[in-house]
mmCIF file of C-alpha atoms and ligand atoms in Angstrom:
data_model
loop_
_atom_site.group_PDB
_atom_site.id
_atom_site.type_symbol
_atom_site.label_atom_id
_atom_site.label_comp_id
_atom_site.label_asym_id
_atom_site.label_seq_id
_atom_site.Cartn_x
_atom_site.Cartn_y
_atom_site.Cartn_z
ATOM 1 C CA UNK A 1 7.332 19.985 -0.747
ATOM 2 C CA UNK A 2 9.922 18.487 1.597
ATOM 3 C CA UNK A 3 13.262 20.307 2.032
ATOM 4 C CA UNK A 4 15.080 17.300 0.657
ATOM 5 C CA UNK A 5 12.850 17.235 -2.429
ATOM 6 C CA UNK A 6 13.529 20.902 -3.113
ATOM 7 C CA UNK A 7 17.253 20.244 -2.786
ATOM 8 C CA UNK A 8 16.905 17.399 -5.325
ATOM 9 C CA UNK A 9 14.913 19.643 -7.656
ATOM 10 C CA UNK A 10 17.542 22.405 -7.474
ATOM 11 C CA UNK A 11 20.191 19.860 -8.335
ATOM 12 C CA UNK A 12 18.046 18.552 -11.198
ATOM 13 C CA UNK A 13 17.542 22.056 -12.622
ATOM 14 C CA UNK A 14 21.284 22.715 -12.581
ATOM 15 C CA UNK A 15 21.886 19.348 -14.240
ATOM 16 C CA UNK A 16 19.420 19.900 -17.103
ATOM 17 C CA UNK A 17 20.679 23.456 -17.606
ATOM 18 C CA UNK A 18 24.136 22.020 -18.251
ATOM 19 C CA UNK A 19 23.371 18.894 -20.218
ATOM 20 C CA UNK A 20 19.807 18.633 -21.552
ATOM 21 C CA UNK A 21 19.304 20.293 -24.952
ATOM 22 C CA UNK A 22 15.576 19.605 -24.516
ATOM 23 C CA UNK A 23 15.290 21.654 -21.298
ATOM 24 C CA UNK A 24 17.855 24.253 -22.448
ATOM 25 C CA UNK A 25 15.363 25.025 -25.207
ATOM 26 C CA UNK A 26 12.236 24.660 -23.088
ATOM 27 C CA UNK A 27 13.497 26.805 -20.195
ATOM 28 C CA UNK A 28 15.086 29.456 -22.416
ATOM 29 C CA UNK A 29 15.364 32.642 -20.387
ATOM 30 C CA UNK A 30 14.976 30.843 -17.043
ATOM 31 C CA UNK A 31 18.093 30.222 -14.946
ATOM 32 C CA UNK A 32 18.252 27.364 -12.464
ATOM 33 C CA UNK A 33 19.507 29.965 -9.988
ATOM 34 C CA UNK A 34 16.200 31.878 -10.353
ATOM 35 C CA UNK A 35 14.274 29.025 -8.749
ATOM 36 C CA UNK A 36 14.711 29.913 -5.100
ATOM 37 C CA UNK A 37 11.602 28.381 -3.536
ATOM 38 C CA UNK A 38 9.022 25.631 -4.086
ATOM 39 C CA UNK A 39 6.649 28.411 -5.262
ATOM 40 C CA UNK A 40 9.126 29.422 -7.982
ATOM 41 C CA UNK A 41 9.209 25.804 -9.075
ATOM 42 C CA UNK A 42 5.443 25.741 -9.648
ATOM 43 C CA UNK A 43 5.873 28.623 -12.105
ATOM 44 C CA UNK A 44 8.033 26.523 -14.418
ATOM 45 C CA UNK A 45 6.272 25.467 -17.619
ATOM 46 C CA UNK A 46 4.789 21.983 -17.813
ATOM 47 C CA UNK A 47 6.340 19.280 -19.974
ATOM 48 C CA UNK A 48 3.740 17.664 -22.228
ATOM 49 C CA UNK A 49 3.502 14.451 -24.169
ATOM 50 C CA UNK A 50 3.595 16.564 -27.349
ATOM 51 C CA UNK A 51 6.965 18.040 -26.272
ATOM 52 C CA UNK A 52 8.250 14.498 -25.842
ATOM 53 C CA UNK A 53 6.972 13.465 -29.269
ATOM 54 C CA UNK A 54 8.662 16.474 -30.848
ATOM 55 C CA UNK A 55 11.940 15.314 -29.308
ATOM 56 C CA UNK A 56 11.732 11.999 -31.201
ATOM 57 C CA UNK A 57 13.887 9.991 -31.412
ATOM 58 C CA UNK A 58 16.617 10.865 -28.898
ATOM 59 C CA UNK A 59 16.055 14.533 -28.143
ATOM 60 C CA UNK A 60 15.340 13.851 -24.466
ATOM 61 C CA UNK A 61 18.777 12.394 -23.855
ATOM 62 C CA UNK A 62 20.421 14.386 -21.064
ATOM 63 C CA UNK A 63 23.724 12.486 -20.740
ATOM 64 C CA UNK A 64 26.519 11.311 -23.062
ATOM 65 C CA UNK A 65 25.208 8.554 -25.292
ATOM 66 C CA UNK A 66 27.887 6.202 -23.932
ATOM 67 C CA UNK A 67 25.946 6.166 -20.647
ATOM 68 C CA UNK A 68 22.658 5.055 -22.232
ATOM 69 C CA UNK A 69 22.071 1.311 -21.859
ATOM 70 C CA UNK A 70 18.462 0.902 -23.023
ATOM 71 C CA UNK A 71 15.485 2.700 -24.505
ATOM 72 C CA UNK A 72 11.771 2.228 -24.001
ATOM 73 C CA UNK A 73 8.946 3.640 -26.013
ATOM 74 C CA UNK A 74 5.437 4.583 -25.001
ATOM 75 C CA UNK A 75 2.549 3.266 -27.017
ATOM 76 C CA UNK A 76 1.480 6.461 -28.714
ATOM 77 C CA UNK A 77 -2.020 6.158 -30.152
ATOM 78 C CA UNK A 78 -1.385 8.898 -32.678
ATOM 79 C CA UNK A 79 1.702 9.972 -34.600
ATOM 80 C CA UNK A 80 5.247 9.704 -33.291
ATOM 81 C CA UNK A 81 5.970 7.468 -30.355
ATOM 82 C CA UNK A 82 8.020 8.771 -27.431
ATOM 83 C CA UNK A 83 11.484 7.353 -26.804
ATOM 84 C CA UNK A 84 12.870 7.361 -23.274
ATOM 85 C CA UNK A 85 16.603 6.632 -22.890
ATOM 86 C CA UNK A 86 17.767 4.968 -19.633
ATOM 87 C CA UNK A 87 21.223 4.930 -18.033
ATOM 88 C CA UNK A 88 22.455 1.978 -15.991
ATOM 89 C CA UNK A 89 21.521 3.908 -12.815
ATOM 90 C CA UNK A 90 18.003 4.535 -14.158
ATOM 91 C CA UNK A 91 17.505 0.842 -14.883
ATOM 92 C CA UNK A 92 18.789 -0.076 -11.400
ATOM 93 C CA UNK A 93 16.663 2.591 -9.714
ATOM 94 C CA UNK A 94 13.551 1.358 -11.496
ATOM 95 C CA UNK A 95 14.230 -2.205 -10.317
ATOM 96 C CA UNK A 96 14.658 -0.882 -6.746
ATOM 97 C CA UNK A 97 11.331 0.954 -6.922
ATOM 98 C CA UNK A 98 9.631 -2.108 -8.332
ATOM 99 C CA UNK A 99 11.096 -4.362 -5.627
ATOM 100 C CA UNK A 100 9.707 -1.922 -3.041
ATOM 101 C CA UNK A 101 6.285 -2.338 -4.669
ATOM 102 C CA UNK A 102 6.454 -6.111 -4.359
ATOM 103 C CA UNK A 103 7.484 -5.766 -0.706
ATOM 104 C CA UNK A 104 4.624 -3.366 -0.050
ATOM 105 C CA UNK A 105 2.300 -6.108 -1.323
ATOM 106 C CA UNK A 106 3.885 -8.657 1.016
ATOM 107 C CA UNK A 107 5.780 -10.536 -1.689
ATOM 108 C CA UNK A 108 9.074 -12.191 -0.691
ATOM 109 C CA UNK A 109 11.889 -14.228 -2.249
ATOM 110 C CA UNK A 110 9.756 -17.341 -1.644
ATOM 111 C CA UNK A 111 7.192 -16.213 -4.217
ATOM 112 C CA UNK A 112 6.821 -17.239 -7.852
ATOM 113 C CA UNK A 113 5.626 -14.413 -10.047
ATOM 114 C CA UNK A 114 3.785 -15.152 -13.293
ATOM 115 C CA UNK A 115 4.375 -12.090 -15.458
ATOM 116 C CA UNK A 116 1.755 -11.640 -18.182
ATOM 117 C CA UNK A 117 2.287 -8.015 -19.310
ATOM 118 C CA UNK A 118 4.150 -7.596 -22.597
ATOM 119 C CA UNK A 119 7.904 -7.491 -23.043
ATOM 120 C CA UNK A 120 9.684 -5.323 -25.580
ATOM 121 C CA UNK A 121 9.709 -1.632 -26.329
ATOM 122 C CA UNK A 122 7.199 -0.775 -23.691
ATOM 123 C CA UNK A 123 8.035 -0.945 -20.030
ATOM 124 C CA UNK A 124 5.620 -3.414 -18.510
ATOM 125 C CA UNK A 125 7.011 -6.967 -18.588
ATOM 126 C CA UNK A 126 10.662 -6.110 -18.107
ATOM 127 C CA UNK A 127 9.862 -3.879 -15.126
ATOM 128 C CA UNK A 128 7.940 -6.644 -13.361
ATOM 129 C CA UNK A 129 10.824 -8.991 -14.100
ATOM 130 C CA UNK A 130 13.712 -6.766 -12.972
ATOM 131 C CA UNK A 131 11.964 -5.940 -9.684
ATOM 132 C CA UNK A 132 11.156 -9.595 -9.101
ATOM 133 C CA UNK A 133 14.746 -10.672 -9.652
ATOM 134 C CA UNK A 134 16.120 -7.889 -7.453
ATOM 135 C CA UNK A 135 13.782 -8.994 -4.672
ATOM 136 C CA UNK A 136 14.959 -12.555 -5.180
ATOM 137 C CA UNK A 137 11.565 -13.990 -6.105
ATOM 138 C CA UNK A 138 11.212 -16.416 -9.029
ATOM 139 C CA UNK A 139 10.058 -14.792 -12.261
ATOM 140 C CA UNK A 140 7.945 -16.840 -14.667
ATOM 141 C CA UNK A 141 8.200 -14.552 -17.714
ATOM 142 C CA UNK A 142 5.145 -15.475 -19.777
ATOM 143 C CA UNK A 143 4.294 -12.264 -21.569
ATOM 144 C CA UNK A 144 0.724 -11.710 -22.785
ATOM 145 C CA UNK A 145 -1.753 -14.100 -24.374
ATOM 146 C CA UNK A 146 -1.727 -17.860 -24.877
ATOM 147 C CA UNK A 147 -4.243 -18.550 -22.147
ATOM 148 C CA UNK A 148 -3.812 -22.352 -22.368
ATOM 149 C CA UNK A 149 -0.137 -22.078 -21.553
ATOM 150 C CA UNK A 150 -0.745 -19.449 -18.857
ATOM 151 C CA UNK A 151 -3.106 -21.815 -17.033
ATOM 152 C CA UNK A 152 -0.765 -24.771 -17.428
ATOM 153 C CA UNK A 153 2.177 -22.839 -15.970
ATOM 154 C CA UNK A 154 -0.036 -21.442 -13.200
ATOM 155 C CA UNK A 155 -0.875 -25.004 -12.141
ATOM 156 C CA UNK A 156 2.440 -26.752 -12.852
ATOM 157 C CA UNK A 157 4.687 -24.018 -11.458
ATOM 158 C CA UNK A 158 2.291 -23.298 -8.570
ATOM 159 C CA UNK A 159 2.805 -19.592 -9.152
ATOM 160 C CA UNK A 160 1.834 -17.496 -6.125
ATOM 161 C CA UNK A 161 1.633 -14.049 -7.730
ATOM 162 C CA UNK A 162 -0.142 -12.999 -10.913
ATOM 163 C CA UNK A 163 1.128 -9.831 -12.595
ATOM 164 C CA UNK A 164 -1.420 -8.699 -15.136
ATOM 165 C CA UNK A 165 -3.751 -6.099 -16.562
ATOM 166 C CA UNK A 166 -7.202 -6.156 -14.972
ATOM 167 C CA UNK A 167 -8.948 -7.362 -18.109
ATOM 168 C CA UNK A 168 -6.513 -10.211 -18.634
ATOM 169 C CA UNK A 169 -6.736 -11.198 -14.965
ATOM 170 C CA UNK A 170 -10.525 -11.338 -15.400
ATOM 171 C CA UNK A 171 -10.184 -13.510 -18.479
ATOM 172 C CA UNK A 172 -7.835 -15.887 -16.617
ATOM 173 C CA UNK A 173 -10.114 -15.896 -13.559
ATOM 174 C CA UNK A 174 -13.108 -16.881 -15.674
ATOM 175 C CA UNK A 175 -11.127 -19.643 -17.351
ATOM 176 C CA UNK A 176 -9.947 -20.977 -13.977
ATOM 177 C CA UNK A 177 -13.610 -21.132 -12.865
ATOM 178 C CA UNK A 178 -14.849 -22.671 -16.085
ATOM 179 C CA UNK A 179 -12.259 -25.443 -15.926
ATOM 180 C CA UNK A 180 -12.648 -25.995 -12.195
ATOM 181 C CA UNK A 181 -8.981 -25.253 -11.513
ATOM 182 C CA UNK A 182 -9.561 -23.343 -8.267
ATOM 183 C CA UNK A 183 -8.114 -26.129 -6.101
ATOM 184 C CA UNK A 184 -5.157 -26.737 -8.396
ATOM 185 C CA UNK A 185 -3.717 -23.218 -8.374
ATOM 186 C CA UNK A 186 -1.610 -21.643 -5.607
ATOM 187 C CA UNK A 187 -2.115 -17.925 -6.319
ATOM 188 C CA UNK A 188 -2.161 -15.617 -3.302
ATOM 189 C CA UNK A 189 -1.770 -12.159 -4.761
ATOM 190 C CA UNK A 190 -2.380 -10.226 -7.951
ATOM 191 C CA UNK A 191 -0.406 -7.148 -8.984
ATOM 192 C CA UNK A 192 -2.653 -5.384 -11.424
ATOM 193 C CA UNK A 193 -1.542 -2.468 -13.535
ATOM 194 C CA UNK A 194 -2.007 -0.342 -16.590
ATOM 195 C CA UNK A 195 -5.711 0.379 -16.718
ATOM 196 C CA UNK A 196 -8.653 1.584 -14.730
ATOM 197 C CA UNK A 197 -10.850 -1.037 -13.201
ATOM 198 C CA UNK A 198 -13.849 -0.904 -10.976
ATOM 199 C CA UNK A 199 -14.656 -2.574 -7.668
ATOM 200 C CA UNK A 200 -16.934 -5.070 -9.312
ATOM 201 C CA UNK A 201 -14.194 -6.341 -11.599
ATOM 202 C CA UNK A 202 -11.866 -6.432 -8.585
ATOM 203 C CA UNK A 203 -14.327 -8.589 -6.659
ATOM 204 C CA UNK A 204 -14.841 -10.997 -9.543
ATOM 205 C CA UNK A 205 -11.111 -11.539 -10.045
ATOM 206 C CA UNK A 206 -10.362 -11.724 -6.346
ATOM 207 C CA UNK A 207 -13.172 -14.199 -5.622
ATOM 208 C CA UNK A 208 -12.578 -16.445 -8.611
ATOM 209 C CA UNK A 209 -8.854 -16.731 -7.928
ATOM 210 C CA UNK A 210 -8.991 -16.421 -4.146
ATOM 211 C CA UNK A 211 -6.337 -13.698 -4.144
ATOM 212 C CA UNK A 212 -5.626 -10.262 -2.692
ATOM 213 C CA UNK A 213 -5.254 -7.605 -5.393
ATOM 214 C CA UNK A 214 -2.866 -4.658 -5.488
ATOM 215 C CA UNK A 215 -2.985 -1.737 -7.923
ATOM 216 C CA UNK A 216 0.361 -0.778 -9.343
ATOM 217 C CA UNK A 217 0.885 2.519 -11.158
ATOM 218 C CA UNK A 218 3.482 4.013 -13.415
ATOM 219 C CA UNK A 219 4.090 5.256 -16.923
ATOM 220 C CA UNK A 220 6.810 4.729 -19.474
ATOM 221 C CA UNK A 221 7.802 8.397 -19.444
ATOM 222 C CA UNK A 222 8.612 8.069 -15.705
ATOM 223 C CA UNK A 223 10.508 4.731 -15.432
ATOM 224 C CA UNK A 224 7.411 2.566 -16.096
ATOM 225 C CA UNK A 225 5.080 0.704 -13.725
ATOM 226 C CA UNK A 226 6.359 0.601 -10.152
ATOM 227 C CA UNK A 227 6.291 4.209 -8.956
ATOM 228 C CA UNK A 228 3.332 3.499 -6.653
ATOM 229 C CA UNK A 229 1.259 0.611 -5.315
ATOM 230 C CA UNK A 230 -1.434 0.085 -2.716
ATOM 231 C CA UNK A 231 -0.638 -1.571 0.603
ATOM 232 C CA UNK A 232 -2.715 -4.180 2.450
ATOM 233 C CA UNK A 233 -4.946 -1.380 3.797
ATOM 234 C CA UNK A 234 -6.112 -0.741 0.200
ATOM 235 C CA UNK A 235 -6.794 2.894 0.861
ATOM 236 C CA UNK A 236 -4.676 4.610 -1.766
ATOM 237 C CA UNK A 237 -1.355 3.912 -3.472
ATOM 238 C CA UNK A 238 1.925 4.748 -1.720
ATOM 239 C CA UNK A 239 4.359 6.526 -4.052
ATOM 240 C CA UNK A 240 8.121 6.770 -3.720
ATOM 241 C CA UNK A 241 8.575 10.455 -3.015
ATOM 242 C CA UNK A 242 12.345 10.141 -2.744
ATOM 243 C CA UNK A 243 12.391 9.416 -6.514
ATOM 244 C CA UNK A 244 9.348 11.237 -7.870
ATOM 245 C CA UNK A 245 7.676 14.510 -6.933
ATOM 246 C CA UNK A 246 3.891 14.586 -7.460
ATOM 247 C CA UNK A 247 1.617 17.586 -7.962
ATOM 248 C CA UNK A 248 -2.138 17.540 -8.568
ATOM 249 C CA UNK A 249 -3.339 20.413 -10.751
ATOM 250 C CA UNK A 250 -6.552 21.631 -12.319
ATOM 251 C CA UNK A 251 -6.465 20.113 -15.835
ATOM 252 C CA UNK A 252 -7.977 23.270 -17.350
ATOM 253 C CA UNK A 253 -5.981 26.022 -15.630
ATOM 254 C CA UNK A 254 -2.831 24.144 -14.558
ATOM 255 C CA UNK A 255 -3.138 25.679 -11.072
ATOM 256 C CA UNK A 256 -2.700 23.587 -7.930
ATOM 257 C CA UNK A 257 -5.965 22.438 -6.381
ATOM 258 C CA UNK A 258 -6.891 21.994 -2.710
ATOM 259 C CA UNK A 259 -5.428 18.873 -1.091
ATOM 260 C CA UNK A 260 -7.727 15.893 -1.309
ATOM 261 C CA UNK A 261 -9.535 17.017 -4.481
ATOM 262 C CA UNK A 262 -9.300 15.273 -7.831
ATOM 263 C CA UNK A 263 -7.154 16.762 -10.574
ATOM 264 C CA UNK A 264 -4.430 15.922 -13.054
ATOM 265 C CA UNK A 265 -1.309 14.218 -11.745
ATOM 266 C CA UNK A 266 1.932 16.031 -12.692
ATOM 267 C CA UNK A 267 5.254 14.292 -12.052
ATOM 268 C CA UNK A 268 8.875 15.435 -11.704
ATOM 269 C CA UNK A 269 11.641 12.828 -11.649
ATOM 270 C CA UNK A 270 14.074 13.562 -8.818
ATOM 271 C CA UNK A 271 16.900 11.222 -9.766
ATOM 272 C CA UNK A 272 16.511 10.177 -13.381
ATOM 273 C CA UNK A 273 19.635 10.671 -15.498
ATOM 274 C CA UNK A 274 18.922 9.532 -19.081
ATOM 275 C CA UNK A 275 15.727 11.501 -19.592
ATOM 276 C CA UNK A 276 14.772 13.530 -16.517
ATOM 277 C CA UNK A 277 11.320 15.106 -16.698
ATOM 278 C CA UNK A 278 10.162 18.254 -14.969
ATOM 279 C CA UNK A 279 6.446 18.854 -14.305
ATOM 280 C CA UNK A 280 5.289 16.198 -16.758
ATOM 281 C CA UNK A 281 1.535 16.206 -17.344
ATOM 282 C CA UNK A 282 0.293 12.624 -17.090
ATOM 283 C CA UNK A 283 -3.371 13.313 -18.004
ATOM 284 C CA UNK A 284 -4.220 10.832 -15.233
ATOM 285 C CA UNK A 285 -6.865 11.932 -12.758
ATOM 286 C CA UNK A 286 -6.089 11.251 -9.095
ATOM 287 C CA UNK A 287 -6.013 12.970 -5.712
ATOM 288 C CA UNK A 288 -3.727 13.032 -2.698
ATOM 289 C CA UNK A 289 -4.924 11.099 0.326
ATOM 290 C CA UNK A 290 -4.180 13.208 3.389
ATOM 291 C CA UNK A 291 -2.850 11.753 6.642
ATOM 292 C CA UNK A 292 -0.761 8.716 7.495
ATOM 293 C CA UNK A 293 -1.704 5.238 6.371
ATOM 294 C CA UNK A 294 -2.671 2.645 8.978
ATOM 295 C CA UNK A 295 0.039 0.358 7.566
ATOM 296 C CA UNK A 296 2.640 2.709 9.054
ATOM 297 C CA UNK A 297 4.492 3.403 5.801
ATOM 298 C CA UNK A 298 6.003 6.896 5.721
ATOM 299 C CA UNK A 299 5.415 7.153 1.960
ATOM 300 C CA UNK A 300 2.545 9.444 0.919
ATOM 301 C CA UNK A 301 -0.514 8.215 -0.962
ATOM 302 C CA UNK A 302 -2.558 9.088 -4.011
ATOM 303 C CA UNK A 303 -5.924 7.611 -4.938
ATOM 304 C CA UNK A 304 -6.464 5.072 -7.685
ATOM 305 C CA UNK A 305 -6.433 6.691 -11.112
ATOM 306 C CA UNK A 306 -10.103 7.363 -11.778
ATOM 307 C CA UNK A 307 -9.776 8.461 -15.380
ATOM 308 C CA UNK A 308 -7.857 10.403 -17.993
ATOM 309 C CA UNK A 309 -8.296 14.092 -18.585
ATOM 310 C CA UNK A 310 -8.913 13.262 -22.228
ATOM 311 C CA UNK A 311 -11.474 10.500 -21.700
ATOM 312 C CA UNK A 312 -13.640 12.616 -19.529
ATOM 313 C CA UNK A 313 -16.870 12.280 -21.476
ATOM 314 C CA UNK A 314 -19.331 15.060 -22.003
ATOM 315 C CA UNK A 315 -22.847 13.917 -22.827
ATOM 316 C CA UNK A 316 -25.798 16.284 -23.077
ATOM 317 C CA UNK A 317 -23.638 18.924 -21.404
ATOM 318 C CA UNK A 318 -22.756 16.747 -18.398
ATOM 319 C CA UNK A 319 -19.098 15.899 -17.584
ATOM 320 C CA UNK A 320 -18.449 12.374 -16.364
ATOM 321 C CA UNK A 321 -15.544 10.067 -15.632
ATOM 322 C CA UNK A 322 -15.847 6.400 -16.544
ATOM 323 C CA UNK A 323 -14.773 5.568 -12.966
ATOM 324 C CA UNK A 324 -17.880 7.267 -11.651
ATOM 325 C CA UNK A 325 -19.983 5.109 -13.937
ATOM 326 C CA UNK A 326 -18.149 2.053 -12.548
ATOM 327 C CA UNK A 327 -19.084 3.067 -9.021
ATOM 328 C CA UNK A 328 -22.666 3.775 -9.952
ATOM 329 C CA UNK A 329 -23.126 0.412 -11.683
ATOM 330 C CA UNK A 330 -21.418 -1.348 -8.796
ATOM 331 C CA UNK A 331 -24.196 -0.272 -6.460
ATOM 332 C CA UNK A 332 -26.973 -1.766 -8.579
ATOM 333 C CA UNK A 333 -27.756 -5.397 -7.714
ATOM 334 C CA UNK A 334 -27.447 -7.778 -10.657
ATOM 335 C CA UNK A 335 -25.065 -5.660 -12.752
ATOM 336 C CA UNK A 336 -21.834 -7.520 -13.621
ATOM 337 C CA UNK A 337 -18.408 -5.875 -14.023
ATOM 338 C CA UNK A 338 -18.414 -5.790 -17.814
ATOM 339 C CA UNK A 339 -19.940 -2.905 -19.726
ATOM 340 C CA UNK A 340 -19.474 -0.786 -22.838
ATOM 341 C CA UNK A 341 -20.633 2.751 -23.515
ATOM 342 C CA UNK A 342 -21.545 3.710 -27.066
ATOM 343 C CA UNK A 343 -22.030 7.413 -27.803
ATOM 344 C CA UNK A 344 -23.556 8.800 -30.974
ATOM 345 C CA UNK A 345 -25.888 11.451 -32.329
ATOM 346 C CA UNK A 346 -29.531 10.803 -33.077
ATOM 347 C CA UNK A 347 -31.421 13.650 -34.755
ATOM 348 C CA UNK A 348 -28.741 16.058 -33.507
ATOM 349 C CA UNK A 349 -29.078 14.898 -29.903
ATOM 350 C CA UNK A 350 -26.487 12.878 -27.954
ATOM 351 C CA UNK A 351 -27.429 9.276 -27.490
ATOM 352 C CA UNK A 352 -25.835 7.312 -24.648
ATOM 353 C CA UNK A 353 -26.119 3.556 -25.008
ATOM 354 C CA UNK A 354 -24.957 1.427 -22.110
ATOM 355 C CA UNK A 355 -24.444 -2.265 -22.801
ATOM 356 C CA UNK A 356 -23.798 -4.308 -19.685
ATOM 357 C CA UNK A 357 -23.873 -7.877 -18.449
ATOM 358 C CA UNK A 358 -26.357 -9.128 -15.881
ATOM 359 C CA UNK A 359 -25.399 -11.640 -13.171
ATOM 360 C CA UNK A 360 -27.022 -15.065 -13.339
ATOM 361 C CA UNK A 361 -30.372 -15.260 -11.558
ATOM 362 C CA UNK A 362 -31.442 -11.686 -12.343
ATOM 363 C CA UNK A 363 -34.057 -10.533 -14.826
ATOM 364 C CA UNK A 364 -32.387 -8.503 -17.608
ATOM 365 C CA UNK A 365 -35.327 -6.133 -18.112
ATOM 366 C CA UNK A 366 -35.676 -5.312 -14.439
ATOM 367 C CA UNK A 367 -31.967 -4.643 -14.044
ATOM 368 C CA UNK A 368 -31.979 -2.483 -17.210
ATOM 369 C CA UNK A 369 -34.833 -0.383 -15.790
ATOM 370 C CA UNK A 370 -32.996 0.026 -12.502
ATOM 371 C CA UNK A 371 -29.847 1.186 -14.311
ATOM 372 C CA UNK A 372 -31.822 3.721 -16.355
ATOM 373 C CA UNK A 373 -33.439 5.120 -13.191
ATOM 374 C CA UNK A 374 -30.087 5.418 -11.361
ATOM 375 C CA UNK A 375 -28.500 7.333 -14.270
ATOM 376 C CA UNK A 376 -31.405 9.736 -14.347
ATOM 377 C CA UNK A 377 -31.303 10.186 -10.562
ATOM 378 C CA UNK A 378 -27.535 10.408 -9.974
ATOM 379 C CA UNK A 379 -26.142 11.888 -13.201
ATOM 380 C CA UNK A 380 -29.252 13.574 -14.482
ATOM 381 C CA UNK A 381 -29.324 12.162 -17.989
ATOM 382 C CA UNK A 382 -31.574 9.719 -19.777
ATOM 383 C CA UNK A 383 -29.725 6.787 -21.297
ATOM 384 C CA UNK A 384 -30.556 3.754 -23.388
ATOM 385 C CA UNK A 385 -29.805 0.529 -21.532
ATOM 386 C CA UNK A 386 -29.105 -2.826 -23.086
ATOM 387 C CA UNK A 387 -28.801 -5.701 -20.607
ATOM 388 C CA UNK A 388 -27.086 -8.872 -21.782
ATOM 389 C CA UNK A 389 -26.444 -12.270 -20.235
ATOM 390 C CA UNK A 390 -23.099 -12.898 -18.489
ATOM 391 C CA UNK A 391 -20.276 -13.622 -20.929
ATOM 392 C CA UNK A 392 -21.829 -11.791 -23.936
ATOM 393 C CA UNK A 393 -19.503 -8.778 -24.132
ATOM 394 C CA UNK A 394 -16.027 -9.403 -25.543
ATOM 395 C CA UNK A 395 -13.139 -9.979 -23.104
ATOM 396 C CA UNK A 396 -9.858 -8.443 -24.205
ATOM 397 C CA UNK A 397 -6.247 -9.315 -23.467
ATOM 398 C CA UNK A 398 -5.113 -5.708 -23.091
ATOM 399 C CA UNK A 399 -6.666 -2.488 -21.953
ATOM 400 C CA UNK A 400 -10.462 -2.587 -21.981
ATOM 401 C CA UNK A 401 -12.004 -0.002 -24.208
ATOM 402 C CA UNK A 402 -15.132 1.001 -22.355
ATOM 403 C CA UNK A 403 -16.220 4.001 -24.352
ATOM 404 C CA UNK A 404 -16.853 4.056 -28.090
ATOM 405 C CA UNK A 405 -17.629 7.567 -29.290
ATOM 406 C CA UNK A 406 -19.048 7.912 -32.796
ATOM 407 C CA UNK A 407 -20.044 11.550 -32.361
ATOM 408 C CA UNK A 408 -16.753 13.050 -33.560
ATOM 409 C CA UNK A 409 -16.939 11.412 -36.986
HETATM 410 ZN ZN1 LIG B 1 -0.426 1.861 3.622
#
């Protein structure tokens, strides 16, 4: 932890002690003055998504309500959503961070940014827009869906940047190919956020659209997208450590893990006013990338998010991350980027069915055999493979759901 970060954390602890009912309750018995070193800080309890849900609707508010200018809400899959209140400073800070992301990706005020993530309660669309406007680029605020109109605007407006989820970018890329629009579009870069995506999918999107792709990361609880992005070296995402403090911990024990190893990302907001968060467990799996980046940026890096602590799948006693399956499939010739995993029980034994698409010009049966052999060799389990022609599996306009688990029913 940098000296400056510890100073910011001390200030934050004093601030929440005075004005956050949420942390007054959570840190009962702990005084801000007791936290004298970075080590003391790591002994503070984590803040969890469940804590945030319990604070619904406005329990996280840490300033006078007159200072709150906006709320956002995270898309909770179960039960109560989480409401995050923002002050004017928070909204401005988020736009600053987002503008930095665009700059990191080489975007300037000459660019036209087609924004396809959703607008509304959740943070995606509006974050892309505010950062774009602060940078001085031209926002084309499409929101999600309506592929016809997306393609028309992409051609007519000659948009140079596509902001999108990976699965929607893939859908658009395939449509551009199918309609032979490659020479009519002017896209140069894609800013892709909000879900995991493998190298194969990356290649397909990048080749079809002729663009350079950048991963952007963030979560509604911590501003929204825009707290980190990869640079043109594409070796990790730079994060803004003057606004957020990152820790990587063992998801089971909560202890810090050796630098460079994968674990759960835990985030503390250094400047947030409306709803500051201290040691928030993201459930995202990442690692720190040691050393300085070749791009020369002084901001530290973390790896792409390779999975969620809660979608780690355990089959026949073996732990695996979907990202590892991505990598494994990527190395097998003929396997396309689209796949679905279906898990169920058969006679009391786990059954792992992998449905995937095969590139044109390959024999489905041969590729299926190769995939089966690789799983046995690299992961050590026997799976059922189902190879399908390109374009068979459904494309979705939001987050891809790769794993369907029927075993818990
Ligand atoms: Zn870099």
